[in-house]
PDB file of C-alpha atoms in Angstrom:
ATOM      1  CA  MET A   1     150.997  44.655  78.573  1.00 83.00           C
ATOM      2  CA  LYS A   2     152.376  41.055  79.543  1.00 92.00           C
ATOM      3  CA  GLU A   3     152.992  40.151  83.525  1.00 96.00           C
ATOM      4  CA  GLN A   4     156.750  40.390  84.937  1.00 98.00           C
ATOM      5  CA  VAL A   5     158.228  39.486  87.617  1.00 98.00           C
ATOM      6  CA  TYR A   6     161.343  40.830  90.161  1.00 98.00           C
ATOM      7  CA  ILE A   7     162.474  38.980  92.920  1.00 97.00           C
ATOM      8  CA  ILE A   8     165.462  40.808  95.524  1.00 94.00           C
ATOM      9  CA  ASP A   9     166.763  39.388  98.547  1.00 90.00           C
ATOM     10  CA  ASN A  10     168.236  40.647 101.899  1.00 70.00           C
ATOM     11  CA  ASN A  11     166.999  43.819 101.593  1.00 75.00           C
ATOM     12  CA  LYS A  12     167.317  44.859 105.258  1.00 80.00           C
ATOM     13  CA  THR A  13     165.764  48.684 104.213  1.00 88.00           C
ATOM     14  CA  PHE A  14     162.533  47.164 102.624  1.00 93.00           C
ATOM     15  CA  GLU A  15     159.221  46.299 104.492  1.00 94.00           C
ATOM     16  CA  PRO A  16     156.016  46.655 102.637  1.00 96.00           C
ATOM     17  CA  LYS A  17     153.695  47.694 105.652  1.00 95.00           C
ATOM     18  CA  HIS A  18     155.995  50.471 107.201  1.00 95.00           C
ATOM     19  CA  ILE A  19     156.225  51.736 103.110  1.00 96.00           C
ATOM     20  CA  PHE A  20     152.513  51.534 102.514  1.00 96.00           C
ATOM     21  CA  ASP A  21     150.882  52.337 106.067  1.00 93.00           C
ATOM     22  CA  CYS A  22     153.366  55.376 107.278  1.00 91.00           C
ATOM     23  CA  GLY A  23     150.836  57.721 105.738  1.00 91.00           C
ATOM     24  CA  GLN A  24     152.603  58.632 102.383  1.00 95.00           C
ATOM     25  CA  CYS A  25     150.486  56.994  99.616  1.00 97.00           C
ATOM     26  CA  PHE A  26     147.046  55.960  99.093  1.00 97.00           C
ATOM     27  CA  ARG A  27     146.671  53.258  96.654  1.00 98.00           C
ATOM     28  CA  TRP A  28     148.223  50.373  97.929  1.00 98.00           C
ATOM     29  CA  ASN A  29     145.701  47.995  99.489  1.00 97.00           C
ATOM     30  CA  ILE A  30     146.574  44.804 101.964  1.00 97.00           C
ATOM     31  CA  GLU A  31     145.609  41.586 100.074  1.00 97.00           C
ATOM     32  CA  ASP A  32     144.469  38.008 102.037  1.00 96.00           C
ATOM     33  CA  ASP A  33     148.522  36.675 101.688  1.00 96.00           C
ATOM     34  CA  GLU A  34     149.543  39.984 103.490  1.00 96.00           C
ATOM     35  CA  SER A  35     151.018  41.177 100.359  1.00 97.00           C
ATOM     36  CA  TYR A  36     150.151  44.754  98.788  1.00 98.00           C
ATOM     37  CA  THR A  37     148.871  45.296  95.228  1.00 98.00           C
ATOM     38  CA  GLY A  38     149.073  49.163  93.947  1.00 98.00           C
ATOM     39  CA  VAL A  39     148.448  51.589  91.219  1.00 98.00           C
ATOM     40  CA  PHE A  40     150.973  53.742  90.132  1.00 98.00           C
ATOM     41  CA  GLY A  41     151.373  55.692  86.891  1.00 97.00           C
ATOM     42  CA  ASN A  42     150.513  53.341  84.304  1.00 97.00           C
ATOM     43  CA  ASN A  43     151.774  50.193  86.409  1.00 98.00           C
ATOM     44  CA  VAL A  44     149.929  47.653  88.449  1.00 98.00           C
ATOM     45  CA  LEU A  45     151.901  45.945  91.066  1.00 98.00           C
ATOM     46  CA  ASN A  46     151.744  43.463  94.186  1.00 98.00           C
ATOM     47  CA  VAL A  47     154.344  43.133  96.360  1.00 98.00           C
ATOM     48  CA  LYS A  48     154.959  40.098  98.694  1.00 97.00           C
ATOM     49  CA  LYS A  49     157.595  39.665 101.975  1.00 95.00           C
ATOM     50  CA  GLU A  50     158.528  36.051 102.679  1.00 93.00           C
ATOM     51  CA  GLY A  51     161.441  36.238 105.180  1.00 90.00           C
ATOM     52  CA  ASN A  52     164.314  37.631 103.000  1.00 88.00           C
ATOM     53  CA  LYS A  53     162.698  37.763  99.592  1.00 94.00           C
ATOM     54  CA  ILE A  54     160.724  40.186  98.084  1.00 96.00           C
ATOM     55  CA  THR A  55     158.621  39.392  95.261  1.00 97.00           C
ATOM     56  CA  PHE A  56     157.246  41.809  92.369  1.00 98.00           C
ATOM     57  CA  LYS A  57     154.680  41.033  90.316  1.00 98.00           C
ATOM     58  CA  GLY A  58     152.431  43.171  88.245  1.00 98.00           C
ATOM     59  CA  ILE A  59     151.826  45.049  84.781  1.00 97.00           C
ATOM     60  CA  CYS A  60     154.568  47.141  83.983  1.00 97.00           C
ATOM     61  CA  GLU A  61     154.666  49.921  81.052  1.00 94.00           C
ATOM     62  CA  LYS A  62     158.458  49.615  81.357  1.00 96.00           C
ATOM     63  CA  ASP A  63     160.704  47.073  82.506  1.00 97.00           C
ATOM     64  CA  ILE A  64     159.465  45.892  85.843  1.00 98.00           C
ATOM     65  CA  LYS A  65     163.468  45.871  87.575  1.00 97.00           C
ATOM     66  CA  GLN A  66     163.641  49.270  86.218  1.00 97.00           C
ATOM     67  CA  VAL A  67     160.091  50.327  87.528  1.00 98.00           C
ATOM     68  CA  VAL A  68     160.520  49.101  91.029  1.00 97.00           C
ATOM     69  CA  GLU A  69     164.031  50.537  91.674  1.00 96.00           C
ATOM     70  CA  ASP A  70     162.641  53.726  90.644  1.00 97.00           C
ATOM     71  CA  TYR A  71     159.491  53.960  92.492  1.00 98.00           C
ATOM     72  CA  PHE A  72     160.681  52.613  96.026  1.00 97.00           C
ATOM     73  CA  ASP A  73     163.844  54.579  95.380  1.00 95.00           C
ATOM     74  CA  PHE A  74     166.971  52.138  95.449  1.00 94.00           C
ATOM     75  CA  ASN A  75     169.371  54.357  94.289  1.00 93.00           C
ATOM     76  CA  THR A  76     169.419  56.155  97.857  1.00 93.00           C
ATOM     77  CA  ASN A  77     171.551  54.076 100.891  1.00 93.00           C
ATOM     78  CA  TYR A  78     168.474  53.693 103.314  1.00 94.00           C
ATOM     79  CA  GLU A  79     170.731  52.201 105.761  1.00 94.00           C
ATOM     80  CA  LYS A  80     173.220  55.385 105.611  1.00 95.00           C
ATOM     81  CA  ILE A  81     170.458  57.927 106.227  1.00 95.00           C
ATOM     82  CA  LYS A  82     169.442  55.334 109.112  1.00 94.00           C
ATOM     83  CA  GLU A  83     172.598  55.242 110.801  1.00 95.00           C
ATOM     84  CA  LYS A  84     172.915  58.745 110.905  1.00 95.00           C
ATOM     85  CA  LEU A  85     169.383  59.883 111.924  1.00 95.00           C
ATOM     86  CA  ALA A  86     169.789  56.833 114.863  1.00 95.00           C
ATOM     87  CA  ASN A  87     172.559  58.586 116.664  1.00 95.00           C
ATOM     88  CA  VAL A  88     170.668  62.124 117.269  1.00 94.00           C
ATOM     89  CA  ASP A  89     168.918  60.343 120.204  1.00 93.00           C
ATOM     90  CA  GLU A  90     167.564  57.226 121.445  1.00 94.00           C
ATOM     91  CA  TYR A  91     163.936  58.278 121.082  1.00 93.00           C
ATOM     92  CA  LEU A  92     165.135  58.519 117.392  1.00 94.00           C
ATOM     93  CA  LYS A  93     166.924  55.338 117.065  1.00 96.00           C
ATOM     94  CA  GLN A  94     163.815  53.490 118.617  1.00 95.00           C
ATOM     95  CA  SER A  95     161.728  54.805 115.990  1.00 95.00           C
ATOM     96  CA  ILE A  96     163.644  53.881 113.518  1.00 95.00           C
ATOM     97  CA  GLU A  97     163.916  50.055 114.762  1.00 95.00           C
ATOM     98  CA  PHE A  98     160.253  50.264 114.626  1.00 95.00           C
ATOM     99  CA  GLY A  99     160.031  51.623 111.248  1.00 94.00           C
ATOM    100  CA  ASN A 100     163.293  50.119 109.724  1.00 94.00           C
ATOM    101  CA  GLY A 101     161.956  49.441 106.172  1.00 94.00           C
ATOM    102  CA  ILE A 102     160.389  52.504 105.603  1.00 95.00           C
ATOM    103  CA  ARG A 103     161.207  54.361 102.165  1.00 95.00           C
ATOM    104  CA  ILE A 104     160.154  57.568 100.596  1.00 97.00           C
ATOM    105  CA  LEU A 105     158.224  56.505  97.406  1.00 98.00           C
ATOM    106  CA  ASN A 106     158.937  58.086  94.164  1.00 98.00           C
ATOM    107  CA  GLN A 107     155.501  59.107  92.786  1.00 98.00           C
ATOM    108  CA  ASP A 108     153.977  61.175  90.927  1.00 98.00           C
ATOM    109  CA  LEU A 109     153.715  65.120  91.836  1.00 98.00           C
ATOM    110  CA  TRP A 110     150.553  65.227  90.333  1.00 98.00           C
ATOM    111  CA  GLU A 111     148.614  62.686  91.820  1.00 98.00           C
ATOM    112  CA  THR A 112     150.448  63.587  95.089  1.00 98.00           C
ATOM    113  CA  ILE A 113     148.983  67.181  95.180  1.00 98.00           C
ATOM    114  CA  ILE A 114     145.247  66.208  94.358  1.00 98.00           C
ATOM    115  CA  SER A 115     145.560  63.230  96.997  1.00 98.00           C
ATOM    116  CA  PHE A 116     146.907  65.488 100.005  1.00 97.00           C
ATOM    117  CA  ILE A 117     144.506  68.124  99.162  1.00 97.00           C
ATOM    118  CA  ILE A 118     141.725  65.371  99.408  1.00 97.00           C
ATOM    119  CA  SER A 119     143.470  64.370 102.525  1.00 95.00           C
ATOM    120  CA  ALA A 120     142.850  67.175 104.492  1.00 89.00           C
ATOM    121  CA  ASN A 121     140.319  67.035 107.525  1.00 86.00           C
ATOM    122  CA  ASN A 122     139.554  63.514 106.692  1.00 89.00           C
ATOM    123  CA  ASN A 123     140.483  59.767 107.335  1.00 91.00           C
ATOM    124  CA  ILE A 124     142.237  56.929 105.385  1.00 91.00           C
ATOM    125  CA  PRO A 125     139.778  54.502 104.279  1.00 94.00           C
ATOM    126  CA  ARG A 126     137.595  57.792 102.914  1.00 95.00           C
ATOM    127  CA  ILE A 127     140.855  59.331 101.591  1.00 96.00           C
ATOM    128  CA  LYS A 128     141.521  56.064  99.346  1.00 97.00           C
ATOM    129  CA  GLY A 129     137.599  55.778  98.430  1.00 97.00           C
ATOM    130  CA  ILE A 130     137.478  59.238  96.778  1.00 97.00           C
ATOM    131  CA  ILE A 131     140.828  58.872  95.291  1.00 98.00           C
ATOM    132  CA  GLU A 132     139.462  55.454  93.997  1.00 98.00           C
ATOM    133  CA  ARG A 133     136.246  56.839  92.391  1.00 98.00           C
ATOM    134  CA  ILE A 134     137.841  59.614  90.415  1.00 98.00           C
ATOM    135  CA  SER A 135     140.556  57.033  89.099  1.00 98.00           C
ATOM    136  CA  LYS A 136     137.646  54.657  88.137  1.00 98.00           C
ATOM    137  CA  LYS A 137     135.686  58.032  86.695  1.00 98.00           C
ATOM    138  CA  TYR A 138     138.488  59.546  84.492  1.00 98.00           C
ATOM    139  CA  GLY A 139     141.500  57.151  84.789  1.00 98.00           C
ATOM    140  CA  LYS A 140     142.425  54.491  82.308  1.00 98.00           C
ATOM    141  CA  LYS A 141     141.612  50.852  83.057  1.00 97.00           C
ATOM    142  CA  ILE A 142     143.790  47.881  83.699  1.00 97.00           C
ATOM    143  CA  GLU A 143     143.127  44.692  83.943  1.00 96.00           C
ATOM    144  CA  TRP A 144     145.125  42.110  85.369  1.00 96.00           C
ATOM    145  CA  SER A 145     144.772  38.893  87.427  1.00 93.00           C
ATOM    146  CA  GLY A 146     141.346  38.405  86.822  1.00 94.00           C
ATOM    147  CA  LYS A 147     140.298  41.872  88.118  1.00 96.00           C
ATOM    148  CA  GLU A 148     140.084  45.836  86.958  1.00 97.00           C
ATOM    149  CA  TYR A 149     142.432  48.896  87.683  1.00 98.00           C
ATOM    150  CA  TYR A 150     142.498  52.327  86.897  1.00 98.00           C
ATOM    151  CA  THR A 151     145.373  54.814  86.659  1.00 98.00           C
ATOM    152  CA  PHE A 152     145.083  58.015  88.433  1.00 98.00           C
ATOM    153  CA  PRO A 153     143.981  60.704  85.994  1.00 98.00           C
ATOM    154  CA  THR A 154     146.107  63.056  84.468  1.00 98.00           C
ATOM    155  CA  ILE A 155     145.508  67.185  84.642  1.00 98.00           C
ATOM    156  CA  GLN A 156     144.016  66.559  80.807  1.00 98.00           C
ATOM    157  CA  GLU A 157     141.767  63.810  82.518  1.00 98.00           C
ATOM    158  CA  LEU A 158     140.573  65.523  85.466  1.00 98.00           C
ATOM    159  CA  SER A 159     140.186  68.922  83.755  1.00 98.00           C
ATOM    160  CA  GLU A 160     136.901  67.104  81.918  1.00 97.00           C
ATOM    161  CA  ALA A 161     134.970  67.125  85.491  1.00 98.00           C
ATOM    162  CA  THR A 162     133.060  69.835  86.766  1.00 97.00           C
ATOM    163  CA  VAL A 163     132.462  70.651  90.908  1.00 97.00           C
ATOM    164  CA  GLU A 164     129.233  68.777  90.519  1.00 97.00           C
ATOM    165  CA  ASP A 165     130.846  65.777  89.245  1.00 97.00           C
ATOM    166  CA  PHE A 166     133.362  65.613  91.826  1.00 97.00           C
ATOM    167  CA  ARG A 167     130.570  66.055  94.849  1.00 96.00           C
ATOM    168  CA  ALA A 168     129.022  63.133  93.232  1.00 97.00           C
ATOM    169  CA  LEU A 169     131.882  61.382  93.962  1.00 96.00           C
ATOM    170  CA  GLY A 170     131.579  62.126  97.387  1.00 95.00           C
ATOM    171  CA  LEU A 171     134.547  65.059  97.678  1.00 95.00           C
ATOM    172  CA  GLY A 172     132.849  67.085 100.154  1.00 92.00           C
ATOM    173  CA  PHE A 173     133.748  70.563 100.487  1.00 93.00           C
ATOM    174  CA  ARG A 174     137.048  69.699  98.522  1.00 95.00           C
ATOM    175  CA  ASP A 175     135.067  69.324  95.111  1.00 96.00           C
ATOM    176  CA  LYS A 176     135.328  73.436  94.296  1.00 97.00           C
ATOM    177  CA  ARG A 177     139.120  73.321  95.524  1.00 97.00           C
ATOM    178  CA  ILE A 178     140.191  70.156  92.951  1.00 98.00           C
ATOM    179  CA  TYR A 179     137.928  71.436  90.123  1.00 98.00           C
ATOM    180  CA  GLU A 180     140.005  75.223  90.616  1.00 98.00           C
ATOM    181  CA  THR A 181     143.803  73.508  91.216  1.00 98.00           C
ATOM    182  CA  THR A 182     142.909  71.312  88.037  1.00 98.00           C
ATOM    183  CA  LYS A 183     142.344  74.590  86.223  1.00 98.00           C
ATOM    184  CA  ILE A 184     145.065  76.559  87.604  1.00 98.00           C
ATOM    185  CA  PHE A 185     147.377  73.391  85.790  1.00 98.00           C
ATOM    186  CA  ILE A 186     145.166  73.364  82.525  1.00 98.00           C
ATOM    187  CA  ASP A 187     145.384  76.849  81.851  1.00 98.00           C
ATOM    188  CA  ARG A 188     149.561  76.795  82.901  1.00 97.00           C
ATOM    189  CA  GLU A 189     149.240  79.169  85.491  1.00 98.00           C
ATOM    190  CA  MET A 190     151.384  76.845  87.020  1.00 98.00           C
ATOM    191  CA  THR A 191     153.079  74.007  85.647  1.00 98.00           C
ATOM    192  CA  ILE A 192     154.331  70.375  87.113  1.00 98.00           C
ATOM    193  CA  GLU A 193     157.777  71.422  85.733  1.00 98.00           C
ATOM    194  CA  GLU A 194     158.250  74.616  87.234  1.00 97.00           C
ATOM    195  CA  LEU A 195     157.345  73.200  90.872  1.00 98.00           C
ATOM    196  CA  ILE A 196     160.462  70.156  90.107  1.00 98.00           C
ATOM    197  CA  GLU A 197     162.528  72.500  88.956  1.00 97.00           C
ATOM    198  CA  GLU A 198     162.133  75.240  92.140  1.00 97.00           C
ATOM    199  CA  GLN A 199     165.200  74.421  94.533  1.00 95.00           C
ATOM    200  CA  ASP A 200     164.300  77.419  96.963  1.00 97.00           C
ATOM    201  CA  VAL A 201     162.308  75.022  99.604  1.00 96.00           C
ATOM    202  CA  ASN A 202     160.631  78.440 100.413  1.00 96.00           C
ATOM    203  CA  LYS A 203     159.705  79.726  97.014  1.00 97.00           C
ATOM    204  CA  LEU A 204     158.343  76.314  96.691  1.00 98.00           C
ATOM    205  CA  ARG A 205     156.219  76.249  99.438  1.00 97.00           C
ATOM    206  CA  GLU A 206     154.909  79.662  98.896  1.00 97.00           C
ATOM    207  CA  LYS A 207     154.198  78.262  95.229  1.00 98.00           C
ATOM    208  CA  LEU A 208     151.898  75.519  96.892  1.00 98.00           C
ATOM    209  CA  LEU A 209     149.910  77.770  99.421  1.00 98.00           C
ATOM    210  CA  THR A 210     148.490  79.347  96.616  1.00 98.00           C
ATOM    211  CA  LEU A 211     146.711  76.320  95.309  1.00 98.00           C
ATOM    212  CA  PRO A 212     143.235  75.836  96.689  1.00 97.00           C
ATOM    213  CA  GLY A 213     142.718  73.216  99.637  1.00 95.00           C
ATOM    214  CA  VAL A 214     146.185  73.445 100.079  1.00 97.00           C
ATOM    215  CA  GLY A 215     147.602  74.626 103.269  1.00 96.00           C
ATOM    216  CA  PRO A 216     150.930  74.279 105.573  1.00 95.00           C
ATOM    217  CA  LYS A 217     150.835  70.730 106.512  1.00 95.00           C
ATOM    218  CA  VAL A 218     149.824  69.848 102.735  1.00 97.00           C
ATOM    219  CA  ALA A 219     152.173  72.089 101.343  1.00 98.00           C
ATOM    220  CA  ASP A 220     154.846  70.026 103.213  1.00 97.00           C
ATOM    221  CA  CYS A 221     153.519  66.363 102.592  1.00 97.00           C
ATOM    222  CA  ILE A 222     153.828  67.548  98.758  1.00 98.00           C
ATOM    223  CA  MET A 223     157.004  68.738  99.297  1.00 98.00           C
ATOM    224  CA  LEU A 224     158.057  65.365 100.845  1.00 97.00           C
ATOM    225  CA  PHE A 225     156.348  62.861  99.192  1.00 97.00           C
ATOM    226  CA  GLY A 226     155.894  64.458  95.923  1.00 97.00           C
ATOM    227  CA  LEU A 227     159.287  66.067  95.219  1.00 97.00           C
ATOM    228  CA  LYS A 228     161.912  63.884  97.569  1.00 96.00           C
ATOM    229  CA  ARG A 229     162.358  67.477  99.966  1.00 97.00           C
ATOM    230  CA  PHE A 230     163.993  65.268 102.736  1.00 96.00           C
ATOM    231  CA  GLU A 231     164.484  68.928 104.830  1.00 96.00           C
ATOM    232  CA  VAL A 232     160.335  69.036 105.447  1.00 96.00           C
ATOM    233  CA  PHE A 233     159.099  68.513 108.551  1.00 96.00           C
ATOM    234  CA  PRO A 234     155.361  68.043 107.589  1.00 95.00           C
ATOM    235  CA  ILE A 235     153.067  68.432 111.239  1.00 94.00           C
ATOM    236  CA  ASP A 236     150.121  66.708 111.857  1.00 91.00           C
ATOM    237  CA  VAL A 237     148.218  65.706 115.240  1.00 90.00           C
ATOM    238  CA  TRP A 238     150.772  62.598 116.082  1.00 91.00           C
ATOM    239  CA  VAL A 239     154.046  64.430 115.018  1.00 93.00           C
ATOM    240  CA  ARG A 240     153.180  67.302 117.359  1.00 94.00           C
ATOM    241  CA  ARG A 241     151.777  64.873 119.971  1.00 93.00           C
ATOM    242  CA  VAL A 242     155.287  63.112 119.541  1.00 93.00           C
ATOM    243  CA  MET A 243     157.652  66.110 119.549  1.00 95.00           C
ATOM    244  CA  ASN A 244     155.926  67.478 122.563  1.00 94.00           C
ATOM    245  CA  ASP A 245     155.902  64.102 124.278  1.00 94.00           C
ATOM    246  CA  LEU A 246     159.500  63.777 123.510  1.00 93.00           C
ATOM    247  CA  TYR A 247     161.290  67.227 124.033  1.00 94.00           C
ATOM    248  CA  ILE A 248     159.042  70.170 124.723  1.00 95.00           C
ATOM    249  CA  LYS A 249     156.933  68.465 127.640  1.00 93.00           C
ATOM    250  CA  ASN A 250     153.881  70.955 127.174  1.00 94.00           C
ATOM    251  CA  GLU A 251     151.662  70.061 129.418  1.00 92.00           C
ATOM    252  CA  ASP A 252     148.892  71.056 126.669  1.00 92.00           C
ATOM    253  CA  GLU A 253     149.878  69.965 123.262  1.00 90.00           C
ATOM    254  CA  THR A 254     147.379  71.838 121.388  1.00 89.00           C
ATOM    255  CA  LYS A 255     149.658  75.114 122.383  1.00 92.00           C
ATOM    256  CA  VAL A 256     152.368  73.875 120.742  1.00 93.00           C
ATOM    257  CA  LYS A 257     153.341  76.259 117.819  1.00 94.00           C
ATOM    258  CA  ASN A 258     154.665  74.792 114.778  1.00 94.00           C
ATOM    259  CA  THR A 259     157.256  77.062 114.471  1.00 94.00           C
ATOM    260  CA  GLU A 260     158.815  75.801 117.569  1.00 95.00           C
ATOM    261  CA  ILE A 261     158.483  72.396 116.232  1.00 96.00           C
ATOM    262  CA  GLU A 262     159.960  73.373 113.091  1.00 94.00           C
ATOM    263  CA  LYS A 263     162.737  74.827 114.492  1.00 95.00           C
ATOM    264  CA  LEU A 264     163.573  71.975 116.843  1.00 95.00           C
ATOM    265  CA  ALA A 265     163.288  69.561 113.686  1.00 95.00           C
ATOM    266  CA  VAL A 266     165.635  71.464 111.750  1.00 94.00           C
ATOM    267  CA  GLU A 267     168.009  71.843 115.136  1.00 95.00           C
ATOM    268  CA  LYS A 268     168.005  68.032 115.466  1.00 95.00           C
ATOM    269  CA  TYR A 269     167.460  66.224 112.296  1.00 96.00           C
ATOM    270  CA  SER A 270     168.767  69.203 109.495  1.00 95.00           C
ATOM    271  CA  ASN A 271     168.247  68.327 106.174  1.00 95.00           C
ATOM    272  CA  LEU A 272     167.068  64.742 106.676  1.00 96.00           C
ATOM    273  CA  ALA A 273     163.993  66.200 108.901  1.00 96.00           C
ATOM    274  CA  GLY A 274     161.413  64.751 106.487  1.00 95.00           C
ATOM    275  CA  LEU A 275     162.787  61.000 106.814  1.00 95.00           C
ATOM    276  CA  ALA A 276     162.815  61.442 110.938  1.00 95.00           C
ATOM    277  CA  GLN A 277     159.416  63.081 110.653  1.00 95.00           C
ATOM    278  CA  GLN A 278     158.065  59.405 108.791  1.00 95.00           C
ATOM    279  CA  TYR A 279     159.835  57.280 111.575  1.00 95.00           C
ATOM    280  CA  LEU A 280     158.311  59.397 114.572  1.00 94.00           C
ATOM    281  CA  PHE A 281     155.100  59.499 112.902  1.00 92.00           C
ATOM    282  CA  TYR A 282     154.604  55.610 112.105  1.00 93.00           C
ATOM    283  CA  TRP A 283     156.258  54.471 115.640  1.00 93.00           C
ATOM    284  CA  ARG A 284     153.728  56.714 117.676  1.00 89.00           C
ATOM    285  CA  ARG A 285     150.751  56.365 115.544  1.00 88.00           C
ATOM    286  CA  GLU A 286     151.240  52.821 115.587  1.00 91.00           C
ATOM    287  CA  THR A 287     152.098  52.030 119.282  1.00 89.00           C
ATOM    288  CA  ALA A 288     149.361  54.593 120.635  1.00 79.00           C
TER     289      ALA A 288
END
């Protein structure tokens, strides 16, 4: 594959740091020049923002313009979304101003499922390390600009690993969960297609919750980041904290129930709850 370049100007809803550091993806890394390089699908891309100019450069299996516009969701009007959410209240308006360049990526669903099972009770550097080791062992190698990169393994490629293989890659207690989840898909007890086609968010959540290692938060992250279900509101420690601090005001935030937060999110943010969650999460975590 030949290196391609694509440049866009004056996009007010694109900030690499906001996109890659808001908790939705694990295969983008910052470079010395503050650009980001990532692997997705069979593509390796570097993204650099200088002033109003954003340069995308790398190896793509299709035309780079098409790849970029699809992956970074340029068909969604984020200005309109931000305008609508900013009217909810001053808190959300402030969080949107802070993370104004956030976009929800169009990520591969299989990679999202495995990545967020790995993310449970884990930290970002460790999650990234595990995913990188899995990709290097079972994915395909892509060489670009004097470096080696590895694609995230397909269901078929990952099915070659045993529980012991996963353990050797440092997955800890997640080794069995990744092995069993892969087996469910390789045996077609569940398919990627049926998850994509399921329109009912509650039925979709129920299906995801049957996968080993998928609890409510992981299921919601998979729905938001792998299936673009913007109505879903994943709750972690930061989201619980920000929702309690701003609205619920319980002296002990650990006693705030998920159902109370979810009810509040639906009332306030409606079918854009997932995007509101991203702005609030990023704002609270980065300013803590």
